[in-house]
């Protein structure tokens, strides 16, 4: 029993030796260290156990890093839209005739918005300021919803590039 206590310092070995079947095999090996069959059996069992632990560790790491990557992507996505959403959500009561200069208080954002095409500005205004859905905007312009989505995404990308967000 003292031999088991000495080996239990190692967490991996302690976990391996928790199994009653392995404990019996280990005691048999401690009592008869020259028994090659017991030694080989114990080694094979440990190799199998160690392989399983490594596989579990690998899967655990993959899950952890995938979750971290997902979180980073989600935070980036949130941050990319956050300045626009905050700026525009404060002005949701603006009517169609208000000038962008009155709606947008930040000069950098205003200059970035002015670099957009008229259609891009109109789509962003209709979507963010007036709360129209993409399909409603598409019907208004006589284009597809996908074209509205693509134009909106391109406009946001231009704004992010101009503002140095990415």
mmCIF file of C-alpha atoms in Angstrom:
data_model
loop_
_atom_site.group_PDB
_atom_site.id
_atom_site.type_symbol
_atom_site.label_atom_id
_atom_site.label_comp_id
_atom_site.label_asym_id
_atom_site.label_seq_id
_atom_site.Cartn_x
_atom_site.Cartn_y
_atom_site.Cartn_z
ATOM 1 C CA UNK A 1 0.000 0.000 0.000
ATOM 2 C CA UNK A 2 2.936 2.340 0.702
ATOM 3 C CA UNK A 3 4.073 1.991 -2.936
ATOM 4 C CA UNK A 4 0.658 3.240 -4.115
ATOM 5 C CA UNK A 5 0.891 6.250 -1.771
ATOM 6 C CA UNK A 6 4.295 7.191 -3.203
ATOM 7 C CA UNK A 7 3.056 7.005 -6.768
ATOM 8 C CA UNK A 8 -0.092 9.023 -6.015
ATOM 9 C CA UNK A 9 1.935 12.235 -6.029
ATOM 10 C CA UNK A 10 1.368 12.381 -9.775
ATOM 11 C CA UNK A 11 -2.201 13.446 -10.611
ATOM 12 C CA UNK A 12 -2.267 11.364 -13.781
ATOM 13 C CA UNK A 13 -1.128 8.240 -11.961
ATOM 14 C CA UNK A 14 -3.537 8.939 -9.119
ATOM 15 C CA UNK A 15 -6.386 9.080 -11.599
ATOM 16 C CA UNK A 16 -5.161 5.923 -13.317
ATOM 17 C CA UNK A 17 -4.900 4.049 -10.025
ATOM 18 C CA UNK A 18 -8.418 5.006 -8.914
ATOM 19 C CA UNK A 19 -9.792 2.141 -10.949
ATOM 20 C CA UNK A 20 -10.154 -0.946 -8.709
ATOM 21 C CA UNK A 21 -9.072 -3.284 -11.477
ATOM 22 C CA UNK A 22 -5.903 -1.270 -12.052
ATOM 23 C CA UNK A 23 -5.197 -1.170 -8.299
ATOM 24 C CA UNK A 24 -5.264 -4.977 -8.168
ATOM 25 C CA UNK A 25 -2.988 -5.186 -11.187
ATOM 26 C CA UNK A 26 -0.604 -2.618 -9.668
ATOM 27 C CA UNK A 27 -0.471 -4.431 -6.327
ATOM 28 C CA UNK A 28 0.264 -7.671 -8.169
ATOM 29 C CA UNK A 29 3.105 -5.949 -10.033
ATOM 30 C CA UNK A 30 4.497 -4.429 -6.791
ATOM 31 C CA UNK A 31 4.442 -7.850 -5.138
ATOM 32 C CA UNK A 32 6.036 -9.553 -8.189
ATOM 33 C CA UNK A 33 8.024 -6.938 -10.162
ATOM 34 C CA UNK A 34 9.668 -9.650 -12.309
ATOM 35 C CA UNK A 35 6.304 -10.844 -13.714
ATOM 36 C CA UNK A 36 6.507 -9.706 -17.357
ATOM 37 C CA UNK A 37 2.853 -10.464 -18.134
ATOM 38 C CA UNK A 38 1.628 -8.228 -15.300
ATOM 39 C CA UNK A 39 4.109 -5.541 -16.239
ATOM 40 C CA UNK A 40 3.057 -5.630 -19.905
ATOM 41 C CA UNK A 41 -0.633 -5.626 -18.990
ATOM 42 C CA UNK A 42 -0.150 -2.640 -16.697
ATOM 43 C CA UNK A 43 1.823 -0.780 -19.378
ATOM 44 C CA UNK A 44 -0.795 -1.466 -22.054
ATOM 45 C CA UNK A 45 -3.598 -0.320 -19.780
ATOM 46 C CA UNK A 46 -1.698 2.853 -18.940
ATOM 47 C CA UNK A 47 -1.015 3.573 -22.632
ATOM 48 C CA UNK A 48 -4.713 3.197 -23.376
ATOM 49 C CA UNK A 49 -5.651 5.363 -20.379
ATOM 50 C CA UNK A 50 -3.091 8.008 -21.369
ATOM 51 C CA UNK A 51 -4.343 8.050 -24.975
ATOM 52 C CA UNK A 52 -7.888 8.585 -23.758
ATOM 53 C CA UNK A 53 -6.755 11.436 -21.485
ATOM 54 C CA UNK A 54 -4.896 13.083 -24.369
ATOM 55 C CA UNK A 55 -7.954 12.763 -26.621
ATOM 56 C CA UNK A 56 -10.180 14.259 -23.938
ATOM 57 C CA UNK A 57 -7.685 17.099 -23.434
ATOM 58 C CA UNK A 58 -7.557 17.749 -27.188
ATOM 59 C CA UNK A 59 -11.350 17.810 -27.523
ATOM 60 C CA UNK A 60 -11.610 20.044 -24.472
ATOM 61 C CA UNK A 61 -9.063 22.460 -25.955
ATOM 62 C CA UNK A 62 -10.832 22.507 -29.312
ATOM 63 C CA UNK A 63 -14.141 23.297 -27.623
ATOM 64 C CA UNK A 64 -12.558 25.984 -25.445
ATOM 65 C CA UNK A 65 -10.751 27.740 -28.288
ATOM 66 C CA UNK A 66 -13.758 27.472 -30.575
ATOM 67 C CA UNK A 67 -15.849 29.137 -27.883
ATOM 68 C CA UNK A 68 -13.232 31.862 -27.472
ATOM 69 C CA UNK A 69 -13.097 32.468 -31.237
ATOM 70 C CA UNK A 70 -16.880 32.594 -31.395
ATOM 71 C CA UNK A 71 -16.956 35.106 -28.547
ATOM 72 C CA UNK A 72 -14.290 37.259 -30.221
ATOM 73 C CA UNK A 73 -16.209 37.232 -33.524
ATOM 74 C CA UNK A 74 -19.462 38.123 -31.781
ATOM 75 C CA UNK A 75 -17.815 40.960 -29.850
ATOM 76 C CA UNK A 76 -16.215 42.292 -33.025
ATOM 77 C CA UNK A 77 -19.539 42.159 -34.816
ATOM 78 C CA UNK A 78 -21.204 43.939 -31.897
ATOM 79 C CA UNK A 79 -18.457 46.588 -31.731
ATOM 80 C CA UNK A 80 -18.560 47.182 -35.468
ATOM 81 C CA UNK A 81 -22.250 48.031 -35.359
ATOM 82 C CA UNK A 82 -22.267 49.587 -31.914
ATOM 83 C CA UNK A 83 -21.107 53.135 -32.799
ATOM 84 C CA UNK A 84 -23.671 53.403 -35.576
ATOM 85 C CA UNK A 85 -26.449 51.872 -33.537
ATOM 86 C CA UNK A 86 -25.738 54.101 -30.526
ATOM 87 C CA UNK A 87 -25.515 57.216 -32.668
ATOM 88 C CA UNK A 88 -28.660 56.460 -34.629
ATOM 89 C CA UNK A 89 -30.711 54.976 -31.812
ATOM 90 C CA UNK A 90 -30.463 58.249 -29.908
ATOM 91 C CA UNK A 91 -32.069 60.006 -32.878
ATOM 92 C CA UNK A 92 -34.827 57.534 -33.792
ATOM 93 C CA UNK A 93 -37.482 60.219 -33.622
ATOM 94 C CA UNK A 94 -35.900 62.097 -36.545
ATOM 95 C CA UNK A 95 -38.175 62.610 -39.539
ATOM 96 C CA UNK A 96 -37.168 62.168 -43.194
ATOM 97 C CA UNK A 97 -36.363 65.815 -43.849
ATOM 98 C CA UNK A 98 -33.706 66.217 -41.133
ATOM 99 C CA UNK A 99 -30.181 66.698 -42.399
ATOM 100 C CA UNK A 100 -27.513 64.156 -41.525
ATOM 101 C CA UNK A 101 -25.487 66.960 -39.960
ATOM 102 C CA UNK A 102 -28.233 67.507 -37.402
ATOM 103 C CA UNK A 103 -28.639 63.808 -36.716
ATOM 104 C CA UNK A 104 -24.951 62.957 -36.370
ATOM 105 C CA UNK A 105 -23.134 64.937 -33.723
ATOM 106 C CA UNK A 106 -19.639 63.526 -34.264
ATOM 107 C CA UNK A 107 -17.732 65.258 -37.085
ATOM 108 C CA UNK A 108 -15.669 62.144 -37.860
ATOM 109 C CA UNK A 109 -18.818 60.064 -38.297
ATOM 110 C CA UNK A 110 -20.439 62.797 -40.396
ATOM 111 C CA UNK A 111 -17.409 62.966 -42.721
ATOM 112 C CA UNK A 112 -17.433 59.162 -42.987
ATOM 113 C CA UNK A 113 -21.161 59.165 -43.847
ATOM 114 C CA UNK A 114 -20.588 61.833 -46.488
ATOM 115 C CA UNK A 115 -18.141 59.504 -48.281
ATOM 116 C CA UNK A 116 -21.022 57.093 -48.943
ATOM 117 C CA UNK A 117 -23.042 57.121 -52.139
ATOM 118 C CA UNK A 118 -26.523 58.617 -52.063
ATOM 119 C CA UNK A 119 -28.102 55.161 -52.222
ATOM 120 C CA UNK A 120 -25.943 53.856 -49.366
ATOM 121 C CA UNK A 121 -26.866 56.876 -47.227
ATOM 122 C CA UNK A 122 -30.543 56.441 -48.076
ATOM 123 C CA UNK A 123 -30.522 52.740 -47.212
ATOM 124 C CA UNK A 124 -28.747 53.333 -43.898
ATOM 125 C CA UNK A 125 -31.126 56.204 -43.072
ATOM 126 C CA UNK A 126 -34.204 54.158 -43.877
ATOM 127 C CA UNK A 127 -32.936 51.120 -41.997
ATOM 128 C CA UNK A 128 -31.369 52.662 -38.885
ATOM 129 C CA UNK A 129 -33.170 55.972 -38.469
ATOM 130 C CA UNK A 130 -36.635 55.097 -39.650
ATOM 131 C CA UNK A 131 -36.612 51.443 -38.687
ATOM 132 C CA UNK A 132 -37.692 50.106 -42.084
ATOM 133 C CA UNK A 133 -37.060 46.445 -42.849
ATOM 134 C CA UNK A 134 -34.764 45.468 -45.695
ATOM 135 C CA UNK A 135 -37.690 44.152 -47.739
ATOM 136 C CA UNK A 136 -39.540 47.482 -47.346
ATOM 137 C CA UNK A 137 -36.459 49.379 -48.507
ATOM 138 C CA UNK A 138 -36.082 46.966 -51.435
ATOM 139 C CA UNK A 139 -39.679 47.589 -52.499
ATOM 140 C CA UNK A 140 -39.168 51.336 -52.252
ATOM 141 C CA UNK A 141 -36.082 51.256 -54.502
ATOM 142 C CA UNK A 142 -37.355 48.496 -56.764
ATOM 143 C CA UNK A 143 -34.442 46.186 -55.961
ATOM 144 C CA UNK A 144 -34.085 42.849 -54.165
ATOM 145 C CA UNK A 145 -33.761 42.459 -50.420
ATOM 146 C CA UNK A 146 -30.348 40.857 -51.016
ATOM 147 C CA UNK A 147 -29.188 43.984 -52.866
ATOM 148 C CA UNK A 148 -30.294 46.118 -49.902
ATOM 149 C CA UNK A 149 -28.458 43.827 -47.496
ATOM 150 C CA UNK A 150 -25.308 43.900 -49.625
ATOM 151 C CA UNK A 151 -25.422 47.693 -50.013
ATOM 152 C CA UNK A 152 -25.981 48.147 -46.282
ATOM 153 C CA UNK A 153 -23.104 45.793 -45.444
ATOM 154 C CA UNK A 154 -20.823 47.571 -47.946
ATOM 155 C CA UNK A 155 -21.760 50.975 -46.509
ATOM 156 C CA UNK A 156 -21.055 49.843 -42.969
ATOM 157 C CA UNK A 157 -17.716 48.423 -44.122
ATOM 158 C CA UNK A 158 -16.837 51.775 -45.740
ATOM 159 C CA UNK A 159 -17.729 53.586 -42.525
ATOM 160 C CA UNK A 160 -15.645 51.205 -40.448
ATOM 161 C CA UNK A 161 -12.676 51.594 -42.784
ATOM 162 C CA UNK A 162 -12.990 55.372 -42.814
ATOM 163 C CA UNK A 163 -13.268 55.516 -39.017
ATOM 164 C CA UNK A 164 -10.461 53.018 -38.552
ATOM 165 C CA UNK A 165 -12.631 50.642 -36.539
ATOM 166 C CA UNK A 166 -11.206 47.476 -38.068
#
